JSON list of C-alpha atoms in Angstrom, two decimals:
[
{"chain": "A", "resi": 1, "resn": "MET", "atom": "CA", "xyz": [0.00, 0.00, 0.00]},
{"chain": "A", "resi": 2, "resn": "ASP", "atom": "CA", "xyz": [1.29, 3.45, -0.91]},
{"chain": "A", "resi": 3, "resn": "LYS", "atom": "CA", "xyz": [1.96, 6.00, 1.80]},
{"chain": "A", "resi": 4, "resn": "VAL", "atom": "CA", "xyz": [0.01, 9.22, 1.23]},
{"chain": "A", "resi": 5, "resn": "VAL", "atom": "CA", "xyz": [1.02, 12.57, 2.73]},
{"chain": "A", "resi": 6, "resn": "LEU", "atom": "CA", "xyz": [-0.24, 16.14, 2.49]},
{"chain": "A", "resi": 7, "resn": "VAL", "atom": "CA", "xyz": [2.28, 18.59, 1.00]},
{"chain": "A", "resi": 8, "resn": "ARG", "atom": "CA", "xyz": [2.03, 22.39, 0.77]},
{"chain": "A", "resi": 9, "resn": "LEU", "atom": "CA", "xyz": [3.64, 23.55, -2.49]},
{"chain": "A", "resi": 10, "resn": "ARG", "atom": "CA", "xyz": [6.33, 26.23, -2.29]},
{"chain": "A", "resi": 11, "resn": "GLU", "atom": "CA", "xyz": [5.79, 28.93, 0.37]},
{"chain": "A", "resi": 12, "resn": "PHE", "atom": "CA", "xyz": [2.19, 29.90, -0.23]},
{"chain": "A", "resi": 13, "resn": "GLY", "atom": "CA", "xyz": [0.85, 27.12, -2.42]},
{"chain": "A", "resi": 14, "resn": "GLN", "atom": "CA", "xyz": [-2.14, 24.95, -1.91]},
{"chain": "A", "resi": 15, "resn": "PRO", "atom": "CA", "xyz": [-1.70, 21.60, -0.13]},
{"chain": "A", "resi": 16, "resn": "PHE", "atom": "CA", "xyz": [-2.13, 18.41, -2.17]},
{"chain": "A", "resi": 17, "resn": "LEU", "atom": "CA", "xyz": [-2.00, 14.71, -1.44]},
{"chain": "A", "resi": 18, "resn": "TYR", "atom": "CA", "xyz": [1.15, 12.99, -2.72]},
{"chain": "A", "resi": 19, "resn": "ASN", "atom": "CA", "xyz": [2.37, 9.43, -2.96]},
{"chain": "A", "resi": 20, "resn": "CYS", "atom": "CA", "xyz": [5.49, 9.16, -0.83]},
{"chain": "A", "resi": 21, "resn": "ALA", "atom": "CA", "xyz": [6.17, 5.45, -1.51]},
{"chain": "A", "resi": 22, "resn": "GLY", "atom": "CA", "xyz": [9.89, 4.67, -1.38]},
{"chain": "A", "resi": 23, "resn": "VAL", "atom": "CA", "xyz": [10.74, 8.06, 0.15]},
{"chain": "A", "resi": 24, "resn": "ASN", "atom": "CA", "xyz": [11.17, 8.44, 3.89]},
{"chain": "A", "resi": 25, "resn": "CYS", "atom": "CA", "xyz": [9.33, 11.67, 4.74]},
{"chain": "A", "resi": 26, "resn": "LYS", "atom": "CA", "xyz": [7.59, 12.98, 7.80]},
{"chain": "A", "resi": 27, "resn": "GLU", "atom": "CA", "xyz": [5.73, 16.11, 8.88]},
{"chain": "A", "resi": 28, "resn": "GLY", "atom": "CA", "xyz": [7.88, 19.22, 8.43]},
{"chain": "A", "resi": 29, "resn": "ASP", "atom": "CA", "xyz": [10.25, 17.72, 5.85]},
{"chain": "A", "resi": 30, "resn": "LEU", "atom": "CA", "xyz": [11.04, 19.60, 2.64]},
{"chain": "A", "resi": 31, "resn": "VAL", "atom": "CA", "xyz": [10.56, 17.36, -0.40]},
{"chain": "A", "resi": 32, "resn": "ILE", "atom": "CA", "xyz": [11.11, 17.50, -4.16]},
{"chain": "A", "resi": 33, "resn": "LEU", "atom": "CA", "xyz": [8.03, 16.35, -6.05]},
{"chain": "A", "resi": 34, "resn": "GLU", "atom": "CA", "xyz": [6.38, 15.96, -9.42]},
{"chain": "A", "resi": 35, "resn": "HIS", "atom": "CA", "xyz": [3.80, 18.63, -10.20]},
{"chain": "A", "resi": 36, "resn": "ASP", "atom": "CA", "xyz": [1.88, 19.87, -13.22]},
{"chain": "A", "resi": 37, "resn": "ARG", "atom": "CA", "xyz": [4.83, 21.31, -15.14]},
{"chain": "A", "resi": 38, "resn": "GLY", "atom": "CA", "xyz": [7.90, 19.59, -13.79]},
{"chain": "A", "resi": 39, "resn": "LEU", "atom": "CA", "xyz": [9.73, 19.39, -10.51]},
{"chain": "A", "resi": 40, "resn": "ASP", "atom": "CA", "xyz": [8.69, 21.55, -7.61]},
{"chain": "A", "resi": 41, "resn": "TYR", "atom": "CA", "xyz": [9.20, 21.59, -3.86]},
{"chain": "A", "resi": 42, "resn": "GLY", "atom": "CA", "xyz": [6.97, 21.55, -0.86]},
{"chain": "A", "resi": 43, "resn": "GLN", "atom": "CA", "xyz": [6.75, 20.80, 2.82]},
{"chain": "A", "resi": 44, "resn": "VAL", "atom": "CA", "xyz": [4.96, 17.86, 4.38]},
{"chain": "A", "resi": 45, "resn": "VAL", "atom": "CA", "xyz": [2.17, 19.28, 6.56]},
{"chain": "A", "resi": 46, "resn": "PRO", "atom": "CA", "xyz": [-0.17, 17.69, 9.10]},
{"chain": "A", "resi": 47, "resn": "VAL", "atom": "CA", "xyz": [-3.47, 16.30, 7.91]},
{"chain": "A", "resi": 48, "resn": "ASN", "atom": "CA", "xyz": [-6.35, 17.82, 9.87]},
{"chain": "A", "resi": 49, "resn": "GLY", "atom": "CA", "xyz": [-8.87, 15.21, 10.91]},
{"chain": "A", "resi": 50, "resn": "SER", "atom": "CA", "xyz": [-8.61, 11.67, 9.64]},
{"chain": "A", "resi": 51, "resn": "ALA", "atom": "CA", "xyz": [-5.82, 10.25, 7.48]},
{"chain": "A", "resi": 52, "resn": "PRO", "atom": "CA", "xyz": [-6.04, 11.07, 3.77]},
{"chain": "A", "resi": 53, "resn": "GLU", "atom": "CA", "xyz": [-7.85, 8.62, 1.54]},
{"chain": "A", "resi": 54, "resn": "THR", "atom": "CA", "xyz": [-5.69, 6.46, -0.70]},
{"chain": "A", "resi": 55, "resn": "LYS", "atom": "CA", "xyz": [-8.37, 6.19, -3.41]},
{"chain": "A", "resi": 56, "resn": "PRO", "atom": "CA", "xyz": [-8.49, 9.64, -5.06]},
{"chain": "A", "resi": 57, "resn": "SER", "atom": "CA", "xyz": [-10.34, 10.19, -8.32]},
{"chain": "A", "resi": 58, "resn": "GLU", "atom": "CA", "xyz": [-7.05, 10.41, -10.24]},
{"chain": "A", "resi": 59, "resn": "PRO", "atom": "CA", "xyz": [-3.59, 8.92, -9.59]},
{"chain": "A", "resi": 60, "resn": "LEU", "atom": "CA", "xyz": [-1.50, 10.78, -7.05]},
{"chain": "A", "resi": 61, "resn": "LYS", "atom": "CA", "xyz": [1.65, 12.56, -8.13]},
{"chain": "A", "resi": 62, "resn": "LYS", "atom": "CA", "xyz": [4.82, 11.30, -6.52]},
{"chain": "A", "resi": 63, "resn": "ILE", "atom": "CA", "xyz": [7.38, 12.68, -4.15]},
{"chain": "A", "resi": 64, "resn": "VAL", "atom": "CA", "xyz": [10.72, 12.22, -5.91]},
{"chain": "A", "resi": 65, "resn": "ARG", "atom": "CA", "xyz": [13.03, 12.61, -2.90]},
{"chain": "A", "resi": 66, "resn": "ALA", "atom": "CA", "xyz": [13.62, 14.36, 0.36]},
{"chain": "A", "resi": 67, "resn": "ALA", "atom": "CA", "xyz": [15.25, 17.74, -0.22]},
{"chain": "A", "resi": 68, "resn": "MET", "atom": "CA", "xyz": [19.05, 17.50, -0.16]},
{"chain": "A", "resi": 69, "resn": "PRO", "atom": "CA", "xyz": [21.38, 20.37, 0.89]},
{"chain": "A", "resi": 70, "resn": "ASN", "atom": "CA", "xyz": [21.89, 21.40, -2.76]},
{"chain": "A", "resi": 71, "resn": "ASP", "atom": "CA", "xyz": [18.10, 21.45, -3.24]},
{"chain": "A", "resi": 72, "resn": "ILE", "atom": "CA", "xyz": [17.69, 23.71, -0.22]},
{"chain": "A", "resi": 73, "resn": "LYS", "atom": "CA", "xyz": [20.36, 26.03, -1.65]},
{"chain": "A", "resi": 74, "resn": "GLN", "atom": "CA", "xyz": [18.45, 26.18, -4.95]},
{"chain": "A", "resi": 75, "resn": "ILE", "atom": "CA", "xyz": [15.23, 26.97, -3.06]},
{"chain": "A", "resi": 76, "resn": "GLU", "atom": "CA", "xyz": [17.01, 29.84, -1.26]},
{"chain": "A", "resi": 77, "resn": "ASP", "atom": "CA", "xyz": [18.47, 31.08, -4.58]},
{"chain": "A", "resi": 78, "resn": "ASN", "atom": "CA", "xyz": [14.98, 30.96, -6.07]},
{"chain": "A", "resi": 79, "resn": "LYS", "atom": "CA", "xyz": [13.69, 33.13, -3.21]},
{"chain": "A", "resi": 80, "resn": "LEU", "atom": "CA", "xyz": [16.37, 35.75, -3.93]},
{"chain": "A", "resi": 81, "resn": "ARG", "atom": "CA", "xyz": [15.56, 35.71, -7.65]},
{"chain": "A", "resi": 82, "resn": "ALA", "atom": "CA", "xyz": [11.86, 36.03, -6.83]},
{"chain": "A", "resi": 83, "resn": "LYS", "atom": "CA", "xyz": [12.59, 39.21, -4.84]},
{"chain": "A", "resi": 84, "resn": "GLU", "atom": "CA", "xyz": [14.38, 40.64, -7.87]},
{"chain": "A", "resi": 85, "resn": "ALA", "atom": "CA", "xyz": [11.48, 39.59, -10.08]},
{"chain": "A", "resi": 86, "resn": "SER", "atom": "CA", "xyz": [9.07, 41.34, -7.71]},
{"chain": "A", "resi": 87, "resn": "GLY", "atom": "CA", "xyz": [10.90, 44.61, -8.31]},
{"chain": "A", "resi": 88, "resn": "GLN", "atom": "CA", "xyz": [10.66, 44.20, -12.08]},
{"chain": "A", "resi": 89, "resn": "CYS", "atom": "CA", "xyz": [6.99, 43.27, -11.87]},
{"chain": "A", "resi": 90, "resn": "GLN", "atom": "CA", "xyz": [6.25, 46.28, -9.63]},
{"chain": "A", "resi": 91, "resn": "LYS", "atom": "CA", "xyz": [7.86, 48.61, -12.19]},
{"chain": "A", "resi": 92, "resn": "LYS", "atom": "CA", "xyz": [5.69, 47.13, -14.94]},
{"chain": "A", "resi": 93, "resn": "ILE", "atom": "CA", "xyz": [2.56, 47.50, -12.80]},
{"chain": "A", "resi": 94, "resn": "GLU", "atom": "CA", "xyz": [3.40, 51.18, -12.35]},
{"chain": "A", "resi": 95, "resn": "GLU", "atom": "CA", "xyz": [4.18, 51.64, -16.08]},
{"chain": "A", "resi": 96, "resn": "HIS", "atom": "CA", "xyz": [0.78, 50.19, -16.97]},
{"chain": "A", "resi": 97, "resn": "LYS", "atom": "CA", "xyz": [-0.89, 52.28, -14.23]},
{"chain": "A", "resi": 98, "resn": "LEU", "atom": "CA", "xyz": [-2.71, 49.24, -12.91]},
{"chain": "A", "resi": 99, "resn": "GLU", "atom": "CA", "xyz": [-4.74, 49.47, -9.70]},
{"chain": "A", "resi": 100, "resn": "MET", "atom": "CA", "xyz": [-3.32, 46.38, -8.08]},
{"chain": "A", "resi": 101, "resn": "LYS", "atom": "CA", "xyz": [-0.86, 45.54, -5.34]},
{"chain": "A", "resi": 102, "resn": "LEU", "atom": "CA", "xyz": [1.87, 42.96, -5.83]},
{"chain": "A", "resi": 103, "resn": "VAL", "atom": "CA", "xyz": [1.94, 40.74, -2.75]},
{"chain": "A", "resi": 104, "resn": "GLN", "atom": "CA", "xyz": [4.53, 38.05, -3.51]},
{"chain": "A", "resi": 105, "resn": "ALA", "atom": "CA", "xyz": [6.47, 36.32, -6.25]},
{"chain": "A", "resi": 106, "resn": "GLU", "atom": "CA", "xyz": [7.85, 32.80, -6.17]},
{"chain": "A", "resi": 107, "resn": "TYR", "atom": "CA", "xyz": [9.62, 30.44, -8.53]},
{"chain": "A", "resi": 108, "resn": "ALA", "atom": "CA", "xyz": [8.92, 26.76, -8.95]},
{"chain": "A", "resi": 109, "resn": "PHE", "atom": "CA", "xyz": [11.84, 24.58, -7.87]},
{"chain": "A", "resi": 110, "resn": "ASP", "atom": "CA", "xyz": [13.14, 24.06, -11.42]},
{"chain": "A", "resi": 111, "resn": "ARG", "atom": "CA", "xyz": [12.52, 27.74, -12.32]},
{"chain": "A", "resi": 112, "resn": "ALA", "atom": "CA", "xyz": [10.24, 26.65, -15.15]},
{"chain": "A", "resi": 113, "resn": "LYS", "atom": "CA", "xyz": [7.48, 28.84, -13.74]},
{"chain": "A", "resi": 114, "resn": "ILE", "atom": "CA", "xyz": [7.20, 32.06, -11.74]},
{"chain": "A", "resi": 115, "resn": "ILE", "atom": "CA", "xyz": [4.01, 32.99, -9.92]},
{"chain": "A", "resi": 116, "resn": "PHE", "atom": "CA", "xyz": [3.03, 36.55, -9.00]},
{"chain": "A", "resi": 117, "resn": "TYR", "atom": "CA", "xyz": [0.40, 37.02, -6.31]},
{"chain": "A", "resi": 118, "resn": "PHE", "atom": "CA", "xyz": [-1.51, 40.29, -6.22]},
{"chain": "A", "resi": 119, "resn": "THR", "atom": "CA", "xyz": [-4.60, 41.90, -4.75]},
{"chain": "A", "resi": 120, "resn": "ALA", "atom": "CA", "xyz": [-6.98, 44.43, -6.25]},
{"chain": "A", "resi": 121, "resn": "CYS", "atom": "CA", "xyz": [-10.19, 46.09, -5.13]},
{"chain": "A", "resi": 122, "resn": "GLY", "atom": "CA", "xyz": [-11.92, 45.35, -8.41]},
{"chain": "A", "resi": 123, "resn": "ARG", "atom": "CA", "xyz": [-11.35, 43.66, -11.73]},
{"chain": "A", "resi": 124, "resn": "VAL", "atom": "CA", "xyz": [-8.05, 44.52, -13.41]},
{"chain": "A", "resi": 125, "resn": "ASP", "atom": "CA", "xyz": [-7.20, 43.91, -17.05]},
{"chain": "A", "resi": 126, "resn": "PHE", "atom": "CA", "xyz": [-3.58, 42.83, -16.73]},
{"chain": "A", "resi": 127, "resn": "ARG", "atom": "CA", "xyz": [-3.14, 41.06, -20.08]},
{"chain": "A", "resi": 128, "resn": "ASN", "atom": "CA", "xyz": [-0.53, 43.58, -21.24]},
{"chain": "A", "resi": 129, "resn": "LEU", "atom": "CA", "xyz": [1.32, 43.16, -17.96]},
{"chain": "A", "resi": 130, "resn": "VAL", "atom": "CA", "xyz": [1.40, 39.40, -18.49]},
{"chain": "A", "resi": 131, "resn": "ARG", "atom": "CA", "xyz": [2.79, 39.89, -22.02]},
{"chain": "A", "resi": 132, "resn": "ASP", "atom": "CA", "xyz": [5.55, 42.15, -20.69]},
{"chain": "A", "resi": 133, "resn": "LEU", "atom": "CA", "xyz": [6.41, 39.76, -17.88]},
{"chain": "A", "resi": 134, "resn": "ALA", "atom": "CA", "xyz": [6.48, 36.83, -20.31]},
{"chain": "A", "resi": 135, "resn": "LYS", "atom": "CA", "xyz": [9.02, 38.71, -22.44]},
{"chain": "A", "resi": 136, "resn": "ILE", "atom": "CA", "xyz": [11.18, 39.46, -19.40]},
{"chain": "A", "resi": 137, "resn": "PHE", "atom": "CA", "xyz": [11.05, 36.03, -17.75]},
{"chain": "A", "resi": 138, "resn": "LYS", "atom": "CA", "xyz": [10.46, 33.89, -20.84]}
]
């Protein structure tokens, strides 16, 4: 039987159930895992209530390994790069005169994806901002 754990993606991501078969992981551990678009990282978090079900509607993604020291260094490097990216994004928000506040930026473990979190009082058309950011960050 596969061992199932709850993992919160990156710093602010949503928690998901993962198959941790073959990987020794416990609550609080940083892990490298498969996600939608490649490798990412997360932290094993406690499951509130009963243990997670092992029969989800679709197959669980797998935890690849426990985070090694070089993985933790890459995660820290990603956090520094995300701070730099926040500055660039903030400049673009101001250039486009958008009524929104940038809250956070974070990279996926393999840097294949960057996520910008923002808040706004109302709807904001930020399609041009996305185009500019895509050119910058490819």
